PDB file of C-alpha atoms in Angstrom:
ATOM      1  CA  UNK A 165       7.250  35.338 -13.985  1.00 89.00           C
ATOM      2  CA  UNK A 166       8.330  31.832 -14.971  1.00 96.00           C
ATOM      3  CA  UNK A 167       7.310  29.868 -18.042  1.00 97.00           C
ATOM      4  CA  UNK A 168       6.122  26.506 -16.751  1.00 98.00           C
ATOM      5  CA  UNK A 169       4.972  23.537 -18.833  1.00 98.00           C
ATOM      6  CA  UNK A 170       2.794  21.023 -16.966  1.00 98.00           C
ATOM      7  CA  UNK A 171       1.855  17.740 -18.625  1.00 98.00           C
ATOM      8  CA  UNK A 172      -1.381  16.081 -17.568  1.00 96.00           C
ATOM      9  CA  UNK A 173      -2.727  19.407 -16.329  1.00 97.00           C
ATOM     10  CA  UNK A 174      -6.454  18.680 -16.642  1.00 95.00           C
ATOM     11  CA  UNK A 175      -6.702  16.206 -13.753  1.00 89.00           C
ATOM     12  CA  UNK A 176      -5.245  15.288 -10.393  1.00 90.00           C
ATOM     13  CA  UNK A 177      -2.007  16.798  -9.128  1.00 93.00           C
ATOM     14  CA  UNK A 178      -1.346  18.580 -12.426  1.00 95.00           C
ATOM     15  CA  UNK A 179      -4.670  20.407 -12.209  1.00 94.00           C
ATOM     16  CA  UNK A 180      -4.165  21.288  -8.534  1.00 94.00           C
ATOM     17  CA  UNK A 181      -0.659  22.571  -9.290  1.00 96.00           C
ATOM     18  CA  UNK A 182      -1.900  24.744 -12.166  1.00 96.00           C
ATOM     19  CA  UNK A 183      -4.519  26.239  -9.856  1.00 94.00           C
ATOM     20  CA  UNK A 184      -1.822  26.948  -7.265  1.00 94.00           C
ATOM     21  CA  UNK A 185       0.596  28.570  -9.724  1.00 96.00           C
ATOM     22  CA  UNK A 186      -1.908  30.664 -11.701  1.00 94.00           C
ATOM     23  CA  UNK A 187      -2.665  33.221  -8.939  1.00 93.00           C
ATOM     24  CA  UNK A 188       1.098  33.794  -8.604  1.00 93.00           C
ATOM     25  CA  UNK A 189       1.090  35.280 -12.102  1.00 90.00           C
ATOM     26  CA  UNK A 190       3.230  32.761 -13.963  1.00 94.00           C
ATOM     27  CA  UNK A 191       3.103  31.902 -17.665  1.00 96.00           C
ATOM     28  CA  UNK A 192       1.534  28.445 -17.756  1.00 97.00           C
ATOM     29  CA  UNK A 193       1.808  26.054 -20.682  1.00 98.00           C
ATOM     30  CA  UNK A 194      -0.768  23.369 -20.006  1.00 98.00           C
ATOM     31  CA  UNK A 195      -0.880  19.984 -21.690  1.00 98.00           C
ATOM     32  CA  UNK A 196      -3.792  17.561 -21.871  1.00 97.00           C
ATOM     33  CA  UNK A 197      -5.328  14.939 -24.151  1.00 95.00           C
ATOM     34  CA  UNK A 198      -8.768  16.579 -24.291  1.00 94.00           C
ATOM     35  CA  UNK A 199      -9.102  19.981 -25.954  1.00 95.00           C
ATOM     36  CA  UNK A 200     -12.444  20.675 -24.265  1.00 96.00           C
ATOM     37  CA  UNK A 201     -11.038  19.986 -20.790  1.00 95.00           C
ATOM     38  CA  UNK A 202      -8.099  22.252 -21.540  1.00 95.00           C
ATOM     39  CA  UNK A 203     -10.430  25.035 -22.651  1.00 93.00           C
ATOM     40  CA  UNK A 204     -12.433  24.713 -19.427  1.00 93.00           C
ATOM     41  CA  UNK A 205      -9.215  24.751 -17.400  1.00 93.00           C
ATOM     42  CA  UNK A 206      -7.954  27.860 -19.168  1.00 92.00           C
ATOM     43  CA  UNK A 207     -11.245  29.636 -18.404  1.00 90.00           C
ATOM     44  CA  UNK A 208     -11.166  28.638 -14.720  1.00 90.00           C
ATOM     45  CA  UNK A 209      -7.550  29.760 -14.316  1.00 91.00           C
ATOM     46  CA  UNK A 210      -8.276  33.147 -15.838  1.00 86.00           C
ATOM     47  CA  UNK A 211     -11.011  33.555 -13.222  1.00 85.00           C
ATOM     48  CA  UNK A 212      -8.419  32.843 -10.518  1.00 81.00           C
ATOM     49  CA  UNK A 213      -5.943  35.417 -11.773  1.00 78.00           C
ATOM     50  CA  UNK A 214      -5.932  38.331 -14.175  1.00 78.00           C
ATOM     51  CA  UNK A 215      -2.146  38.204 -14.348  1.00 79.00           C
ATOM     52  CA  UNK A 216      -1.541  34.592 -15.304  1.00 81.00           C
ATOM     53  CA  UNK A 217      -0.825  33.835 -18.951  1.00 90.00           C
ATOM     54  CA  UNK A 218      -2.234  30.478 -20.055  1.00 95.00           C
ATOM     55  CA  UNK A 219      -1.536  28.453 -23.198  1.00 96.00           C
ATOM     56  CA  UNK A 220      -2.960  25.025 -24.011  1.00 97.00           C
ATOM     57  CA  UNK A 221      -1.392  22.125 -25.896  1.00 98.00           C
ATOM     58  CA  UNK A 222      -3.170  18.911 -26.912  1.00 98.00           C
ATOM     59  CA  UNK A 223      -1.186  15.673 -27.291  1.00 98.00           C
ATOM     60  CA  UNK A 224      -1.516  11.953 -26.619  1.00 96.00           C
ATOM     61  CA  UNK A 225       1.670  11.061 -24.749  1.00 96.00           C
ATOM     62  CA  UNK A 226       1.291   7.380 -25.597  1.00 94.00           C
ATOM     63  CA  UNK A 227       2.190   8.309 -29.192  1.00 94.00           C
ATOM     64  CA  UNK A 228       5.808   9.326 -29.621  1.00 94.00           C
ATOM     65  CA  UNK A 229       5.178  11.443 -32.694  1.00 94.00           C
ATOM     66  CA  UNK A 230       2.659  13.499 -30.714  1.00 96.00           C
ATOM     67  CA  UNK A 231       5.209  13.990 -27.931  1.00 97.00           C
ATOM     68  CA  UNK A 232       7.660  15.172 -30.566  1.00 97.00           C
ATOM     69  CA  UNK A 233       5.025  17.537 -31.998  1.00 97.00           C
ATOM     70  CA  UNK A 234       4.291  18.901 -28.518  1.00 98.00           C
ATOM     71  CA  UNK A 235       7.956  19.752 -28.034  1.00 98.00           C
ATOM     72  CA  UNK A 236       8.072  21.377 -31.462  1.00 98.00           C
ATOM     73  CA  UNK A 237       4.955  23.462 -30.740  1.00 98.00           C
ATOM     74  CA  UNK A 238       6.371  24.715 -27.442  1.00 98.00           C
ATOM     75  CA  UNK A 239       9.772  25.402 -28.981  1.00 98.00           C
ATOM     76  CA  UNK A 240       8.199  27.350 -31.839  1.00 98.00           C
ATOM     77  CA  UNK A 241       6.550  29.790 -29.420  1.00 97.00           C
ATOM     78  CA  UNK A 242       9.199  30.049 -26.711  1.00 98.00           C
ATOM     79  CA  UNK A 243      12.939  30.553 -26.772  1.00 97.00           C
ATOM     80  CA  UNK A 244      13.250  29.757 -23.061  1.00 98.00           C
ATOM     81  CA  UNK A 245      11.461  27.412 -20.680  1.00 98.00           C
ATOM     82  CA  UNK A 246      11.967  27.806 -16.938  1.00 98.00           C
ATOM     83  CA  UNK A 247      10.272  24.655 -15.680  1.00 98.00           C
ATOM     84  CA  UNK A 248       9.011  21.404 -17.190  1.00 98.00           C
ATOM     85  CA  UNK A 249       6.777  19.368 -14.864  1.00 98.00           C
ATOM     86  CA  UNK A 250       6.450  15.843 -16.245  1.00 98.00           C
ATOM     87  CA  UNK A 251       3.278  15.037 -14.332  1.00 96.00           C
ATOM     88  CA  UNK A 252       1.141  12.970 -16.740  1.00 96.00           C
ATOM     89  CA  UNK A 253       0.891   9.331 -15.729  1.00 94.00           C
ATOM     90  CA  UNK A 254      -1.088   6.121 -16.182  1.00 92.00           C
ATOM     91  CA  UNK A 255      -1.776   3.406 -13.610  1.00 88.00           C
ATOM     92  CA  UNK A 256      -4.508   1.326 -15.191  1.00 83.00           C
ATOM     93  CA  UNK A 257      -6.068   1.307 -18.633  1.00 86.00           C
ATOM     94  CA  UNK A 258      -8.457  -0.921 -20.553  1.00 85.00           C
ATOM     95  CA  UNK A 259      -5.964  -1.027 -23.439  1.00 86.00           C
ATOM     96  CA  UNK A 260      -2.414  -1.336 -22.053  1.00 90.00           C
ATOM     97  CA  UNK A 261      -0.742  -1.625 -25.453  1.00 89.00           C
ATOM     98  CA  UNK A 262       0.298   1.512 -27.286  1.00 87.00           C
ATOM     99  CA  UNK A 263      -0.202   1.796 -31.074  1.00 82.00           C
ATOM    100  CA  UNK A 264       3.468   0.796 -31.393  1.00 83.00           C
ATOM    101  CA  UNK A 265       2.990  -2.347 -29.309  1.00 88.00           C
ATOM    102  CA  UNK A 266       4.581  -1.044 -26.112  1.00 93.00           C
ATOM    103  CA  UNK A 267       3.157  -1.008 -22.596  1.00 95.00           C
ATOM    104  CA  UNK A 268       1.320   2.308 -22.232  1.00 96.00           C
ATOM    105  CA  UNK A 269       2.333   2.570 -18.576  1.00 96.00           C
ATOM    106  CA  UNK A 270       6.028   2.514 -19.477  1.00 97.00           C
ATOM    107  CA  UNK A 271       5.475   4.816 -22.443  1.00 97.00           C
ATOM    108  CA  UNK A 272       3.516   7.574 -20.675  1.00 97.00           C
ATOM    109  CA  UNK A 273       5.242   7.328 -17.293  1.00 97.00           C
ATOM    110  CA  UNK A 274       8.878   7.005 -18.390  1.00 98.00           C
ATOM    111  CA  UNK A 275       9.584   7.158 -22.120  1.00 97.00           C
ATOM    112  CA  UNK A 276       7.422  10.136 -23.152  1.00 98.00           C
ATOM    113  CA  UNK A 277       8.784  12.408 -20.388  1.00 98.00           C
ATOM    114  CA  UNK A 278      12.326  11.498 -21.437  1.00 98.00           C
ATOM    115  CA  UNK A 279      11.603  12.368 -25.070  1.00 98.00           C
ATOM    116  CA  UNK A 280       9.853  15.617 -24.147  1.00 98.00           C
ATOM    117  CA  UNK A 281      12.714  16.608 -21.862  1.00 98.00           C
ATOM    118  CA  UNK A 282      15.344  15.847 -24.494  1.00 98.00           C
ATOM    119  CA  UNK A 283      13.496  17.778 -27.194  1.00 98.00           C
ATOM    120  CA  UNK A 284      13.078  20.803 -24.903  1.00 98.00           C
ATOM    121  CA  UNK A 285      16.648  20.857 -23.577  1.00 98.00           C
ATOM    122  CA  UNK A 286      17.657  23.486 -26.184  1.00 97.00           C
ATOM    123  CA  UNK A 287      15.056  25.783 -24.604  1.00 98.00           C
ATOM    124  CA  UNK A 288      16.402  25.238 -21.078  1.00 98.00           C
ATOM    125  CA  UNK A 289      19.619  26.240 -19.345  1.00 97.00           C
ATOM    126  CA  UNK A 290      21.271  25.905 -15.953  1.00 96.00           C
ATOM    127  CA  UNK A 291      18.583  28.109 -14.392  1.00 97.00           C
ATOM    128  CA  UNK A 292      15.770  25.818 -15.592  1.00 98.00           C
ATOM    129  CA  UNK A 293      14.258  22.817 -13.838  1.00 98.00           C
ATOM    130  CA  UNK A 294      12.734  19.495 -14.868  1.00 98.00           C
ATOM    131  CA  UNK A 295      10.432  18.070 -12.198  1.00 98.00           C
ATOM    132  CA  UNK A 296       9.610  14.401 -12.770  1.00 98.00           C
ATOM    133  CA  UNK A 297       6.652  12.873 -10.927  1.00 96.00           C
ATOM    134  CA  UNK A 298       7.963   9.731  -9.325  1.00 95.00           C
ATOM    135  CA  UNK A 299       6.263   7.621  -6.661  1.00 92.00           C
ATOM    136  CA  UNK A 300       6.871   5.775  -3.429  1.00 91.00           C
ATOM    137  CA  UNK A 301       6.063   2.688  -5.525  1.00 89.00           C
ATOM    138  CA  UNK A 302       9.342   1.762  -7.231  1.00 93.00           C
ATOM    139  CA  UNK A 303      10.451  -1.721  -8.222  1.00 95.00           C
ATOM    140  CA  UNK A 304      13.202  -3.171 -10.444  1.00 97.00           C
ATOM    141  CA  UNK A 305      12.550  -2.844 -14.158  1.00 97.00           C
ATOM    142  CA  UNK A 306      11.952  -6.015 -16.169  1.00 97.00           C
ATOM    143  CA  UNK A 307      13.568  -5.060 -19.455  1.00 95.00           C
ATOM    144  CA  UNK A 308      11.487  -7.471 -21.545  1.00 94.00           C
ATOM    145  CA  UNK A 309       8.317  -5.805 -20.239  1.00 95.00           C
ATOM    146  CA  UNK A 310       9.893  -2.401 -20.801  1.00 94.00           C
ATOM    147  CA  UNK A 311      10.415  -3.357 -24.450  1.00 91.00           C
ATOM    148  CA  UNK A 312       6.780  -4.528 -24.757  1.00 90.00           C
ATOM    149  CA  UNK A 313       7.553  -8.245 -24.935  1.00 92.00           C
ATOM    150  CA  UNK A 314       5.121  -9.052 -22.096  1.00 92.00           C
ATOM    151  CA  UNK A 315       2.473  -7.245 -20.092  1.00 93.00           C
ATOM    152  CA  UNK A 316       2.634  -6.808 -16.337  1.00 93.00           C
ATOM    153  CA  UNK A 317      -0.051  -6.187 -13.743  1.00 92.00           C
ATOM    154  CA  UNK A 318      -1.074  -2.566 -13.238  1.00 91.00           C
ATOM    155  CA  UNK A 319       0.889  -2.163 -10.018  1.00 90.00           C
ATOM    156  CA  UNK A 320       4.023  -3.854 -11.362  1.00 94.00           C
ATOM    157  CA  UNK A 321       4.008  -1.802 -14.564  1.00 95.00           C
ATOM    158  CA  UNK A 322       3.369   1.402 -12.643  1.00 93.00           C
ATOM    159  CA  UNK A 323       6.041   0.858  -9.994  1.00 94.00           C
ATOM    160  CA  UNK A 324       8.621  -0.256 -12.571  1.00 97.00           C
ATOM    161  CA  UNK A 325       7.867   2.689 -14.857  1.00 97.00           C
ATOM    162  CA  UNK A 326       8.241   5.107 -11.941  1.00 96.00           C
ATOM    163  CA  UNK A 327      11.610   3.624 -11.062  1.00 97.00           C
ATOM    164  CA  UNK A 328      12.651   3.900 -14.730  1.00 98.00           C
ATOM    165  CA  UNK A 329      11.676   7.587 -14.618  1.00 98.00           C
ATOM    166  CA  UNK A 330      13.663   8.088 -11.416  1.00 98.00           C
ATOM    167  CA  UNK A 331      16.652   6.298 -12.922  1.00 98.00           C
ATOM    168  CA  UNK A 332      16.822   8.336 -16.088  1.00 98.00           C
ATOM    169  CA  UNK A 333      16.320  11.505 -14.051  1.00 98.00           C
ATOM    170  CA  UNK A 334      19.509  10.788 -12.144  1.00 98.00           C
ATOM    171  CA  UNK A 335      21.374   9.478 -15.187  1.00 98.00           C
ATOM    172  CA  UNK A 336      20.535  12.504 -17.323  1.00 98.00           C
ATOM    173  CA  UNK A 337      21.332  14.885 -14.478  1.00 98.00           C
ATOM    174  CA  UNK A 338      24.755  13.256 -14.106  1.00 96.00           C
ATOM    175  CA  UNK A 339      25.490  13.497 -17.829  1.00 96.00           C
ATOM    176  CA  UNK A 340      24.412  17.144 -18.143  1.00 96.00           C
ATOM    177  CA  UNK A 341      26.207  18.310 -15.013  1.00 92.00           C
ATOM    178  CA  UNK A 342      26.026  22.034 -14.322  1.00 90.00           C
ATOM    179  CA  UNK A 343      25.391  22.878 -17.981  1.00 89.00           C
ATOM    180  CA  UNK A 344      21.806  21.674 -18.059  1.00 94.00           C
ATOM    181  CA  UNK A 345      18.655  22.210 -16.027  1.00 98.00           C
ATOM    182  CA  UNK A 346      18.212  20.739 -12.565  1.00 98.00           C
ATOM    183  CA  UNK A 347      16.472  17.393 -13.019  1.00 98.00           C
ATOM    184  CA  UNK A 348      14.661  16.240  -9.902  1.00 98.00           C
ATOM    185  CA  UNK A 349      12.438  13.230  -9.271  1.00 98.00           C
ATOM    186  CA  UNK A 350       9.676  13.912  -6.756  1.00 97.00           C
ATOM    187  CA  UNK A 351       7.358  11.535  -4.960  1.00 93.00           C
ATOM    188  CA  UNK A 352       4.463  13.969  -4.418  1.00 91.00           C
ATOM    189  CA  UNK A 353       2.950  11.888  -1.620  1.00 76.00           C
ATOM    190  CA  UNK A 354       1.345   8.481  -1.325  1.00 63.00           C
ATOM    191  CA  UNK A 355      -2.340   7.851  -2.047  1.00 50.00           C
ATOM    192  CA  UNK A 356      -3.348  11.409  -2.839  1.00 53.00           C
ATOM    193  CA  UNK A 357      -6.942  12.045  -3.887  1.00 47.00           C
ATOM    194  CA  UNK A 358      -6.440  11.768  -7.633  1.00 56.00           C
ATOM    195  CA  UNK A 359      -8.662   9.951 -10.104  1.00 58.00           C
ATOM    196  CA  UNK A 360      -5.786   7.522 -10.632  1.00 60.00           C
ATOM    197  CA  UNK A 361      -5.661   6.571  -6.940  1.00 49.00           C
ATOM    198  CA  UNK A 362      -9.440   6.290  -6.676  1.00 54.00           C
ATOM    199  CA  UNK A 363      -9.620   3.986  -9.701  1.00 56.00           C
ATOM    200  CA  UNK A 364      -6.628   1.903  -8.663  1.00 52.00           C
ATOM    201  CA  UNK A 365      -7.257   1.455  -4.948  1.00 52.00           C
ATOM    202  CA  UNK A 366     -10.885   2.460  -4.404  1.00 57.00           C
ATOM    203  CA  UNK A 367      -9.993   4.909  -1.625  1.00 54.00           C
ATOM    204  CA  UNK A 368     -10.690   8.654  -1.484  1.00 57.00           C
ATOM    205  CA  UNK A 369      -7.058   9.489  -0.757  1.00 52.00           C
ATOM    206  CA  UNK A 370      -5.351  12.365   1.015  1.00 61.00           C
ATOM    207  CA  UNK A 371      -5.690  16.042   0.093  1.00 73.00           C
ATOM    208  CA  UNK A 372      -4.469  16.471  -3.495  1.00 79.00           C
ATOM    209  CA  UNK A 373      -2.942  19.813  -2.517  1.00 85.00           C
ATOM    210  CA  UNK A 374      -0.232  17.942  -0.610  1.00 86.00           C
ATOM    211  CA  UNK A 375       1.140  17.060  -4.041  1.00 90.00           C
ATOM    212  CA  UNK A 376       0.458  20.459  -5.564  1.00 92.00           C
ATOM    213  CA  UNK A 377       2.303  22.231  -2.756  1.00 93.00           C
ATOM    214  CA  UNK A 378       5.479  20.206  -3.178  1.00 94.00           C
ATOM    215  CA  UNK A 379       5.409  20.668  -6.953  1.00 97.00           C
ATOM    216  CA  UNK A 380       5.006  24.406  -6.445  1.00 97.00           C
ATOM    217  CA  UNK A 381       7.967  24.366  -4.051  1.00 96.00           C
ATOM    218  CA  UNK A 382      10.017  22.312  -6.508  1.00 98.00           C
ATOM    219  CA  UNK A 383       9.142  24.803  -9.230  1.00 98.00           C
ATOM    220  CA  UNK A 384       9.903  28.001  -7.352  1.00 97.00           C
ATOM    221  CA  UNK A 385      11.994  27.479  -4.209  1.00 96.00           C
ATOM    222  CA  UNK A 386      15.772  27.923  -4.127  1.00 96.00           C
ATOM    223  CA  UNK A 387      16.353  24.614  -2.304  1.00 95.00           C
ATOM    224  CA  UNK A 388      15.520  22.747  -5.525  1.00 97.00           C
ATOM    225  CA  UNK A 389      17.710  24.882  -7.808  1.00 96.00           C
ATOM    226  CA  UNK A 390      20.858  22.955  -6.859  1.00 94.00           C
ATOM    227  CA  UNK A 391      19.235  19.539  -6.325  1.00 97.00           C
ATOM    228  CA  UNK A 392      19.796  18.070  -9.776  1.00 97.00           C
ATOM    229  CA  UNK A 393      19.846  14.281  -9.735  1.00 97.00           C
ATOM    230  CA  UNK A 394      18.265  14.072  -6.304  1.00 98.00           C
ATOM    231  CA  UNK A 395      15.015  12.446  -5.192  1.00 97.00           C
ATOM    232  CA  UNK A 396      12.527  14.263  -2.986  1.00 96.00           C
ATOM    233  CA  UNK A 397      10.255  12.040  -0.928  1.00 94.00           C
ATOM    234  CA  UNK A 398       7.215  14.041   0.141  1.00 92.00           C
ATOM    235  CA  UNK A 399       6.095  11.218   2.430  1.00 90.00           C
ATOM    236  CA  UNK A 400       9.053  12.131   4.647  1.00 92.00           C
ATOM    237  CA  UNK A 401       9.222  15.779   3.574  1.00 92.00           C
ATOM    238  CA  UNK A 402      12.870  15.727   2.539  1.00 95.00           C
ATOM    239  CA  UNK A 403      15.423  14.653  -0.037  1.00 97.00           C
ATOM    240  CA  UNK A 404      16.376  11.024   0.433  1.00 95.00           C
ATOM    241  CA  UNK A 405      17.441   7.836  -1.310  1.00 94.00           C
ATOM    242  CA  UNK A 406      15.269   6.423  -4.099  1.00 94.00           C
ATOM    243  CA  UNK A 407      15.236   2.709  -4.877  1.00 95.00           C
ATOM    244  CA  UNK A 408      18.793   1.349  -4.836  1.00 97.00           C
ATOM    245  CA  UNK A 409      18.749   0.755  -8.619  1.00 97.00           C
ATOM    246  CA  UNK A 410      18.536   4.516  -9.192  1.00 97.00           C
ATOM    247  CA  UNK A 411      21.796   4.930  -7.290  1.00 97.00           C
ATOM    248  CA  UNK A 412      23.588   2.602  -9.737  1.00 97.00           C
ATOM    249  CA  UNK A 413      25.081   4.669 -12.562  1.00 97.00           C
ATOM    250  CA  UNK A 414      25.490   1.633 -14.809  1.00 97.00           C
ATOM    251  CA  UNK A 415      21.842   0.614 -14.420  1.00 97.00           C
ATOM    252  CA  UNK A 416      20.719   4.208 -15.055  1.00 97.00           C
ATOM    253  CA  UNK A 417      22.758   4.247 -18.260  1.00 97.00           C
ATOM    254  CA  UNK A 418      21.135   0.969 -19.337  1.00 96.00           C
ATOM    255  CA  UNK A 419      17.652   2.447 -18.867  1.00 97.00           C
ATOM    256  CA  UNK A 420      18.577   5.503 -20.910  1.00 98.00           C
ATOM    257  CA  UNK A 421      20.041   3.306 -23.641  1.00 97.00           C
ATOM    258  CA  UNK A 422      16.863   1.207 -23.725  1.00 96.00           C
ATOM    259  CA  UNK A 423      14.731   4.354 -24.029  1.00 97.00           C
ATOM    260  CA  UNK A 424      16.937   5.712 -26.817  1.00 96.00           C
ATOM    261  CA  UNK A 425      16.728   2.417 -28.709  1.00 94.00           C
ATOM    262  CA  UNK A 426      12.946   2.376 -28.333  1.00 93.00           C
ATOM    263  CA  UNK A 427      12.646   5.945 -29.588  1.00 95.00           C
ATOM    264  CA  UNK A 428      14.903   5.234 -32.550  1.00 92.00           C
ATOM    265  CA  UNK A 429      12.427   2.539 -33.636  1.00 88.00           C
ATOM    266  CA  UNK A 430       9.263   4.540 -32.930  1.00 83.00           C
ATOM    267  CA  UNK A 431      10.007   7.977 -34.372  1.00 79.00           C
ATOM    268  CA  UNK A 432       9.700   8.494 -38.074  1.00 64.00           C
TER     269      UNK A 432
END
């Protein structure tokens, strides 16, 4: 039985993945923004499996202090975490500025998962895994937008934030080496039938379980245990190259430095 934390577990791929893992009897730590949705999810998962252990954690990942509190709450209850699935993401929102004046898309999609990962590293070891939800949409990061100095269109902010996530995944994996968890960026599949895709593109999308199946594989299968720093493209069904910027160690280090500087300003 593995202890698995899934962010954004009440909707989309996160929800489908939780439903896929629960019948396998794992210990699921489920994050969401809405306590009522989490309670309903916990009830539905218990109906799927008598063996699964389910815990719920409420946090708004656009607020760095709540991300920090989430990590503290998990760490207080668990001395070891097997898998962290950084699934929560934002494509479009009516209010794209975070309370700290940053672009919510960059915050939730790239900065919050970095902070959560860093704060949970003491609870993970070389047998653990961090699965970061990337995307086929990746484009070079405009650092002024990353710092909140200007707002981008939904698609530009989303694709840049997903590249930033992919870049720090590789950069952190390189810096930790064999001492830390395997850190893997995964494109779960293009245009899956999530609420995000339906709102953004107005199409029903492909079967959401395409994404849930690859996240379950990334969580449990041996092929991902030694894939730290790699990028899995579920559109092609194999590990492959991400955007060229994520293959540039210097650019990856710059993204990590920018995230660290942002967090230093935001956390009190």
